[in-house]
Amino acid sequence: MIDSSSTPTTPAMPSIPASLPTVAVASLGGTISMTPSEAAGGVVPTLDATQLARSVPGLAEVAVIRTTSLRQLPSASLGYDDLMAALAWAEQEVEAGASGVVLTQGTDTLEETAFLLDLFWKSPAPLIVTGAMRAPQAAGADGPANLLAAVRTACHPDSAGRGVLVVMNDTVHYARWVSKSDALAVQAFASLDGGVAARLVEGRPTYFHGAAMRAQPLPRPVRAWPKVALVTAVLGDDGELAEMAVTGGYEALVVAAQGAGHVSFGYAQRIGTLTSRVPVVIASRAASGSTASQTYGYVGSEIDLARRGAHLSGWLSPLKTRLLVTALLASGTAAGDLGEALANWSKLTRR
Ligand code: ASP
């Protein structure tokens, strides 16, 4: 059954078994919701959550679906407030009895939004984020299959306690590890370091490992979201752009550094002066792998940058590091305590 109100209702159709779980689905926009617009010359977000749910064959036999339309945006235009609204919606739905919740959105920022939501998600109930690489009218549109797989994952008992999960192409990813690794392919998401959480076969997710290790959820923001710059260190770069960001008012700086956390001699010198003004965090710009901490000793190496007061982000990608720094500062961490807060966050536990 598909119920478009956001309050719990009793299934009206007698053919629905009473034992069906309830899954709440909310839409934020993205390709999954896009239809062609002559005026725009391409597809734009138009479909709401109820229309998306109704387009999925067999969905009503899997769960009682409660739909809510939160936004109709391309995902590059989602902001922190949109995501906090989605988080509040998800919490309310779980409190109202949903076994799990599913958010549909654009895939372009999905690795960021899933991670940001995961930082604050306290419930053992699964919060699933999904989308589509092909719009609904395209041949082989993947949105309906992804939504069905997301709902099946949301109400599967093995999905509990794993935080925010991304379901795309019959594959389940952890928010911490997932990245968009292809701009247009249907197989667009990868979890290069941590590995995928599960794959769906015949509609059932098979998890490859037991309970997930998770960080403690962060307290909700207590202040305005800070501006945290993310700057990529490139060949022939002396860090001028990084300094301009700090001078321009950014409260913290994340450098997507070369290799295991390395920059040029000139960049290293600049970082040495910037760390006395704002927190500086070094992440690796490589597609996978961690920053080192005790391997290289030359000027601009990870050891040198740490000595100059920068923090090393370890396994977290630059995109996710920027969000973690932003969320820590927003939830009340003082700039001077950021290094300790990052280290504490990295202590994973089973929850
Ligand atoms: N290409 C995007 C998508 O997959 C558009 C967006 O992120 O909104 O949905």
GROMACS .gro file of C-alpha atoms and ligand atoms in nm:
model
  360
    1MET     CA    1   0.000   0.000   0.000
    2ILE     CA    2   0.121   0.350  -0.077
    3ASP     CA    3   0.007   0.619   0.160
    4SER     CA    4   0.101   0.974   0.071
    5SER     CA    5   0.038   1.125   0.413
    6SER     CA    6   0.325   1.145   0.657
    7THR     CA    7   0.125   1.025   0.955
    8PRO     CA    8   0.076   0.656   1.036
    9THR     CA    9  -0.237   0.502   0.891
   10THR     CA   10  -0.392   0.158   0.893
   11PRO     CA   11  -0.360  -0.024   0.559
   12ALA     CA   12  -0.697   0.015   0.385
   13MET     CA   13  -0.662  -0.273   0.139
   14PRO     CA   14  -0.773  -0.607   0.286
   15SER     CA   15  -0.530  -0.803   0.065
   16ILE     CA   16  -0.224  -0.654   0.242
   17PRO     CA   17  -0.092  -0.896   0.505
   18ALA     CA   18  -0.095  -0.733   0.849
   19SER     CA   19   0.268  -0.837   0.894
   20LEU     CA   20   0.405  -0.606   0.622
   21PRO     CA   21   0.660  -0.363   0.764
   22THR     CA   22   0.616   0.010   0.715
   23VAL     CA   23   0.885   0.196   0.522
   24ALA     CA   24   0.877   0.573   0.485
   25VAL     CA   25   1.001   0.717   0.155
   26ALA     CA   26   1.084   1.083   0.101
   27SER     CA   27   1.201   1.252  -0.216
   28LEU     CA   28   1.453   1.531  -0.253
   29GLY     CA   29   1.472   1.542  -0.636
   30GLY     CA   30   1.752   1.416  -0.862
   31THR     CA   31   1.752   1.216  -1.185
   32ILE     CA   32   1.522   0.955  -1.032
   33SER     CA   33   1.249   1.223  -1.030
   34MET     CA   34   1.333   1.399  -1.357
   35THR     CA   35   1.118   1.432  -1.669
   36PRO     CA   36   1.194   1.613  -1.997
   37SER     CA   37   1.131   1.985  -2.014
   38GLU     CA   38   1.126   2.148  -2.355
   39ALA     CA   39   1.196   2.489  -2.205
   40ALA     CA   40   1.504   2.364  -2.016
   41GLY     CA   41   1.630   2.148  -2.303
   42GLY     CA   42   1.680   1.845  -2.079
   43VAL     CA   43   1.535   1.661  -1.783
   44VAL     CA   44   1.446   1.847  -1.461
   45PRO     CA   45   1.308   1.727  -1.125
   46THR     CA   46   0.929   1.702  -1.132
   47LEU     CA   47   0.805   1.375  -0.981
   48ASP     CA   48   0.716   1.357  -0.614
   49ALA     CA   49   0.761   1.067  -0.373
   50THR     CA   50   0.412   0.927  -0.429
   51GLN     CA   51   0.461   0.924  -0.807
   52LEU     CA   52   0.799   0.753  -0.763
   53ALA     CA   53   0.656   0.486  -0.533
   54ARG     CA   54   0.361   0.422  -0.765
   55SER     CA   55   0.596   0.361  -1.058
   56VAL     CA   56   0.766   0.065  -0.889
   57PRO     CA   57   0.615  -0.272  -0.977
   58GLY     CA   58   0.568  -0.491  -0.670
   59LEU     CA   59   0.659  -0.226  -0.413
   60ALA     CA   60   0.324  -0.245  -0.234
   61GLU     CA   61   0.375  -0.618  -0.172
   62VAL     CA   62   0.704  -0.554   0.009
   63ALA     CA   63   0.600  -0.292   0.262
   64VAL     CA   64   0.340  -0.038   0.356
   65ILE     CA   65   0.492   0.272   0.199
   66ARG     CA   66   0.440   0.615   0.348
   67THR     CA   67   0.553   0.892   0.115
   68THR     CA   68   0.657   1.252   0.174
   69SER     CA   69   0.791   1.501  -0.079
   70LEU     CA   70   1.055   1.715   0.084
   71ARG     CA   71   1.229   1.891  -0.207
   72GLN     CA   72   1.250   1.879  -0.588
   73LEU     CA   73   1.611   1.978  -0.643
   74PRO     CA   74   1.910   1.871  -0.849
   75SER     CA   75   2.142   1.737  -0.582
   76ALA     CA   76   2.417   1.995  -0.636
   77SER     CA   77   2.167   2.250  -0.501
   78LEU     CA   78   2.084   2.063  -0.181
   79GLY     CA   79   2.208   2.246   0.127
   80TYR     CA   80   2.267   2.175   0.495
   81ASP     CA   81   1.918   2.292   0.590
   82ASP     CA   82   1.756   2.058   0.336
   83LEU     CA   83   1.949   1.769   0.486
   84MET     CA   84   1.864   1.860   0.843
   85ALA     CA   85   1.498   1.869   0.735
   86ALA     CA   86   1.542   1.522   0.584
   87LEU     CA   87   1.705   1.400   0.906
   88ALA     CA   88   1.418   1.535   1.118
   89TRP     CA   89   1.167   1.370   0.882
   90ALA     CA   90   1.352   1.036   0.906
   91GLU     CA   91   1.365   1.049   1.286
   92GLN     CA   92   0.992   1.127   1.309
   93GLU     CA   93   0.906   0.840   1.077
   94VAL     CA   94   1.108   0.591   1.279
   95GLU     CA   95   0.949   0.721   1.598
   96ALA     CA   96   0.608   0.675   1.436
   97GLY     CA   97   0.689   0.309   1.375
   98ALA     CA   98   0.863   0.282   1.037
   99SER     CA   99   1.103  -0.014   1.018
  100GLY     CA  100   1.330   0.191   0.798
  101VAL     CA  101   1.337   0.508   0.590
  102VAL     CA  102   1.441   0.576   0.232
  103LEU     CA  103   1.547   0.907   0.084
  104THR     CA  104   1.556   0.949  -0.294
  105GLN     CA  105   1.786   1.216  -0.433
  106GLY     CA  106   2.035   1.303  -0.706
  107THR     CA  107   2.347   1.095  -0.726
  108ASP     CA  108   2.593   1.380  -0.781
  109THR     CA  109   2.623   1.465  -0.411
  110LEU     CA  110   2.493   1.139  -0.269
  111GLU     CA  111   2.827   1.033  -0.119
  112GLU     CA  112   2.833   1.363   0.072
  113THR     CA  113   2.469   1.373   0.184
  114ALA     CA  114   2.471   1.011   0.302
  115PHE     CA  115   2.787   1.077   0.503
  116LEU     CA  116   2.652   1.399   0.657
  117LEU     CA  117   2.328   1.223   0.758
  118ASP     CA  118   2.530   0.932   0.899
  119LEU     CA  119   2.726   1.169   1.124
  120PHE     CA  120   2.404   1.254   1.309
  121TRP     CA  121   2.196   0.933   1.268
  122LYS     CA  122   2.140   0.771   1.609
  123SER     CA  123   1.872   0.513   1.544
  124PRO     CA  124   1.950   0.146   1.474
  125ALA     CA  125   1.679   0.162   1.204
  126PRO     CA  126   1.831   0.185   0.857
  127LEU     CA  127   1.828   0.517   0.676
  128ILE     CA  128   1.878   0.437   0.308
  129VAL     CA  129   1.971   0.685   0.038
  130THR     CA  130   1.910   0.597  -0.326
  131GLY     CA  131   1.875   0.760  -0.666
  132ALA     CA  132   1.906   0.678  -1.033
  133MET     CA  133   2.154   0.721  -1.314
  134ARG     CA  134   1.887   0.715  -1.586
  135ALA     CA  135   1.575   0.931  -1.577
  136PRO     CA  136   1.236   0.755  -1.561
  137GLN     CA  137   1.153   0.780  -1.933
  138ALA     CA  138   1.494   0.649  -2.048
  139ALA     CA  139   1.529   0.294  -2.179
  140GLY     CA  140   1.649   0.081  -1.889
  141ALA     CA  141   1.567   0.342  -1.625
  142ASP     CA  142   1.718   0.222  -1.298
  143GLY     CA  143   1.516   0.433  -1.054
  144PRO     CA  144   1.232   0.184  -0.991
  145ALA     CA  145   1.475  -0.105  -0.934
  146ASN     CA  146   1.684   0.108  -0.699
  147LEU     CA  147   1.381   0.222  -0.500
  148LEU     CA  148   1.254  -0.136  -0.470
  149ALA     CA  149   1.598  -0.256  -0.357
  150ALA     CA  150   1.621   0.035  -0.110
  151VAL     CA  151   1.284  -0.050   0.044
  152ARG     CA  152   1.373  -0.419   0.065
  153THR     CA  153   1.700  -0.326   0.234
  154ALA     CA  154   1.524  -0.082   0.468
  155CYS     CA  155   1.298  -0.352   0.608
  156HIS     CA  156   1.552  -0.634   0.624
  157PRO     CA  157   1.656  -0.715   0.985
  158ASP     CA  158   2.025  -0.747   0.891
  159SER     CA  159   2.029  -0.380   0.787
  160ALA     CA  160   1.976  -0.257   1.145
  161GLY     CA  161   2.260  -0.084   1.331
  162ARG     CA  162   2.463  -0.006   1.021
  163GLY     CA  163   2.383   0.364   1.006
  164VAL     CA  164   2.311   0.534   0.677
  165LEU     CA  165   2.336   0.303   0.376
  166VAL     CA  166   2.343   0.378   0.005
  167VAL     CA  167   2.159   0.133  -0.220
  168MET     CA  168   2.230   0.154  -0.594
  169ASN     CA  169   2.239  -0.115  -0.859
  170ASP     CA  170   2.147  -0.394  -0.614
  171THR     CA  171   2.451  -0.309  -0.403
  172VAL     CA  172   2.451  -0.172  -0.047
  173HIS     CA  173   2.729   0.068   0.055
  174TYR     CA  174   2.823   0.222   0.390
  175ALA     CA  175   2.800   0.602   0.396
  176ARG     CA  176   3.157   0.621   0.525
  177TRP     CA  177   3.313   0.443   0.229
  178VAL     CA  178   3.091   0.506  -0.070
  179SER     CA  179   3.200   0.734  -0.352
  180LYS     CA  180   3.061   0.822  -0.692
  181SER     CA  181   3.319   0.665  -0.916
  182ASP     CA  182   3.153   0.713  -1.255
  183ALA     CA  183   2.971   1.017  -1.387
  184LEU     CA  184   2.709   0.841  -1.598
  185ALA     CA  185   2.729   0.462  -1.574
  186VAL     CA  186   2.456   0.267  -1.399
  187GLN     CA  187   2.730   0.109  -1.187
  188ALA     CA  188   2.827   0.454  -1.057
  189PHE     CA  189   2.914   0.384  -0.694
  190ALA     CA  190   3.210   0.210  -0.534
  191SER     CA  191   3.337   0.148  -0.181
  192LEU     CA  192   3.704   0.118  -0.261
  193ASP     CA  193   3.857   0.088   0.085
  194GLY     CA  194   3.591  -0.058   0.312
  195GLY     CA  195   3.426  -0.278   0.051
  196VAL     CA  196   3.055  -0.299  -0.014
  197ALA     CA  197   2.824  -0.383   0.276
  198ALA     CA  198   2.592  -0.619   0.091
  199ARG     CA  199   2.451  -0.718  -0.244
  200LEU     CA  200   2.093  -0.799  -0.322
  201VAL     CA  201   2.016  -1.129  -0.486
  202GLU     CA  202   1.655  -1.215  -0.564
  203GLY     CA  203   1.549  -0.912  -0.364
  204ARG     CA  204   1.732  -1.000  -0.042
  205PRO     CA  205   2.043  -0.822   0.084
  206THR     CA  206   2.329  -1.052   0.183
  207TYR     CA  207   2.564  -0.873   0.421
  208PHE     CA  208   2.924  -0.980   0.391
  209HIS     CA  209   3.019  -0.896   0.751
  210GLY     CA  210   2.848  -0.880   1.090
  211ALA     CA  211   2.773  -0.566   1.286
  212ALA     CA  212   2.932  -0.254   1.144
  213MET     CA  213   3.189  -0.047   1.333
  214ARG     CA  214   3.050   0.304   1.369
  215ALA     CA  215   3.157   0.639   1.508
  216GLN     CA  216   2.957   0.797   1.789
  217PRO     CA  217   2.688   1.021   1.642
  218LEU     CA  218   2.755   1.393   1.674
  219PRO     CA  219   2.534   1.630   1.869
  220ARG     CA  220   2.308   1.845   1.652
  221PRO     CA  221   2.447   2.179   1.530
  222VAL     CA  222   2.443   2.454   1.790
  223ARG     CA  223   2.562   2.734   1.563
  224ALA     CA  224   2.552   2.842   1.197
  225TRP     CA  225   2.724   2.604   0.955
  226PRO     CA  226   3.086   2.718   0.918
  227LYS     CA  227   3.249   2.775   0.581
  228VAL     CA  228   3.514   2.504   0.544
  229ALA     CA  229   3.726   2.524   0.229
  230LEU     CA  230   3.834   2.218   0.033
  231VAL     CA  231   4.132   2.289  -0.191
  232THR     CA  232   4.312   2.034  -0.408
  233ALA     CA  233   4.693   2.054  -0.413
  234VAL     CA  234   4.809   2.020  -0.775
  235LEU     CA  235   5.135   2.010  -0.968
  236GLY     CA  236   5.326   2.337  -0.946
  237ASP     CA  237   5.105   2.457  -0.659
  238ASP     CA  238   5.243   2.671  -0.375
  239GLY     CA  239   4.920   2.690  -0.177
  240GLU     CA  240   4.818   3.039  -0.287
  241LEU     CA  241   4.454   2.935  -0.333
  242ALA     CA  242   4.448   2.776   0.014
  243GLU     CA  243   4.572   3.101   0.166
  244MET     CA  244   4.313   3.301  -0.031
  245ALA     CA  245   4.039   3.083   0.116
  246VAL     CA  246   4.154   3.158   0.470
  247THR     CA  247   4.196   3.527   0.397
  248GLY     CA  248   3.849   3.519   0.240
  249GLY     CA  249   3.693   3.410   0.570
  250TYR     CA  250   3.684   3.032   0.564
  251GLU     CA  251   3.699   2.899   0.920
  252ALA     CA  252   3.889   2.582   0.841
  253LEU     CA  253   4.081   2.436   0.551
  254VAL     CA  254   4.091   2.084   0.411
  255VAL     CA  255   4.369   2.017   0.163
  256ALA     CA  256   4.320   1.726  -0.078
  257ALA     CA  257   4.691   1.658  -0.083
  258GLN     CA  258   4.903   1.448  -0.314
  259GLY     CA  259   4.958   1.078  -0.235
  260ALA     CA  260   4.954   0.990   0.132
  261GLY     CA  261   4.921   1.356   0.238
  262HIS     CA  262   5.195   1.551   0.063
  263VAL     CA  263   5.238   1.900  -0.082
  264SER     CA  264   5.519   2.104  -0.237
  265PHE     CA  265   5.788   2.289  -0.036
  266GLY     CA  266   5.613   2.623  -0.089
  267TYR     CA  267   5.272   2.482   0.002
  268ALA     CA  268   5.416   2.331   0.321
  269GLN     CA  269   5.553   2.669   0.426
  270ARG     CA  270   5.216   2.831   0.368
  271ILE     CA  271   5.041   2.557   0.567
  272GLY     CA  272   5.281   2.632   0.851
  273THR     CA  273   5.154   2.988   0.867
  274LEU     CA  274   4.788   2.900   0.805
  275THR     CA  275   4.769   2.655   1.100
  276SER     CA  276   4.809   2.947   1.340
  277ARG     CA  277   4.496   3.107   1.186
  278VAL     CA  278   4.257   2.816   1.120
  279PRO     CA  279   4.249   2.437   1.160
  280VAL     CA  280   4.409   2.270   0.858
  281VAL     CA  281   4.332   1.906   0.777
  282ILE     CA  282   4.522   1.703   0.520
  283ALA     CA  283   4.340   1.431   0.326
  284SER     CA  284   4.462   1.224   0.034
  285ARG     CA  285   4.339   1.323  -0.311
  286ALA     CA  286   4.398   0.964  -0.432
  287ALA     CA  287   4.080   0.771  -0.510
  288SER     CA  288   4.148   0.528  -0.226
  289GLY     CA  289   4.390   0.475   0.060
  290SER     CA  290   4.482   0.656   0.380
  291THR     CA  291   4.712   0.942   0.465
  292ALA     CA  292   5.039   0.819   0.615
  293SER     CA  293   5.161   0.943   0.951
  294GLN     CA  294   5.516   0.820   1.002
  295THR     CA  295   5.665   0.732   0.665
  296TYR     CA  296   5.794   1.040   0.480
  297GLY     CA  297   6.007   1.306   0.641
  298TYR     CA  298   6.085   1.558   0.364
  299VAL     CA  299   5.950   1.913   0.354
  300GLY     CA  300   5.583   1.885   0.252
  301SER     CA  301   5.549   1.526   0.374
  302GLU     CA  302   5.282   1.408   0.618
  303ILE     CA  303   5.532   1.415   0.908
  304ASP     CA  304   5.639   1.769   0.817
  305LEU     CA  305   5.279   1.892   0.780
  306ALA     CA  306   5.179   1.741   1.114
  307ARG     CA  307   5.479   1.914   1.275
  308ARG     CA  308   5.354   2.240   1.125
  309GLY     CA  309   5.023   2.190   1.307
  310ALA     CA  310   4.807   2.025   1.041
  311HIS     CA  311   4.582   1.727   1.120
  312LEU     CA  312   4.579   1.412   0.905
  313SER     CA  313   4.244   1.270   0.797
  314GLY     CA  314   4.343   0.904   0.761
  315TRP     CA  315   4.103   0.703   0.549
  316LEU     CA  316   3.839   0.972   0.501
  317SER     CA  317   3.814   1.117   0.153
  318PRO     CA  318   3.857   1.494   0.109
  319LEU     CA  319   3.482   1.538   0.048
  320LYS     CA  320   3.393   1.352   0.366
  321THR     CA  321   3.671   1.517   0.567
  322ARG     CA  322   3.530   1.857   0.479
  323LEU     CA  323   3.185   1.750   0.599
  324LEU     CA  324   3.320   1.599   0.922
  325VAL     CA  325   3.514   1.919   1.001
  326THR     CA  326   3.206   2.127   0.916
  327ALA     CA  327   2.977   1.915   1.133
  328LEU     CA  328   3.221   1.906   1.427
  329LEU     CA  329   3.255   2.284   1.426
  330ALA     CA  330   2.878   2.330   1.380
  331SER     CA  331   2.804   2.100   1.672
  332GLY     CA  332   3.017   2.305   1.909
  333THR     CA  333   3.377   2.183   1.876
  334ALA     CA  334   3.618   2.475   1.925
  335ALA     CA  335   3.872   2.525   1.647
  336GLY     CA  336   4.155   2.450   1.893
  337ASP     CA  337   3.998   2.117   1.987
  338LEU     CA  338   3.945   1.996   1.633
  339GLY     CA  339   4.245   1.759   1.627
  340GLU     CA  340   4.123   1.579   1.939
  341ALA     CA  341   3.764   1.572   1.808
  342LEU     CA  342   3.880   1.417   1.479
  343ALA     CA  343   4.077   1.153   1.668
  344ASN     CA  344   3.780   1.075   1.895
  345TRP     CA  345   3.546   1.048   1.599
  346SER     CA  346   3.780   0.795   1.441
  347LYS     CA  347   3.744   0.557   1.738
  348LEU     CA  348   3.487   0.319   1.597
  349THR     CA  349   3.269   0.097   1.810
  350ARG     CA  350   3.004  -0.164   1.746
  351ARG     CA  351   2.662  -0.020   1.823
  352ASP     N1  352   2.298   1.342  -1.232
  352ASP     C1  353   2.231   1.366  -1.111
  352ASP     C2  354   2.155   1.246  -1.059
  352ASP     O1  355   2.205   1.139  -1.077
  352ASP     C3  356   2.159   1.489  -1.096
  352ASP     C4  357   2.155   1.516  -0.951
  352ASP     O2  358   2.246   1.480  -0.880
  352ASP     O3  359   2.056   1.573  -0.907
  352ASP     O4  360   2.053   1.251  -1.000
   0.00000   0.00000   0.00000
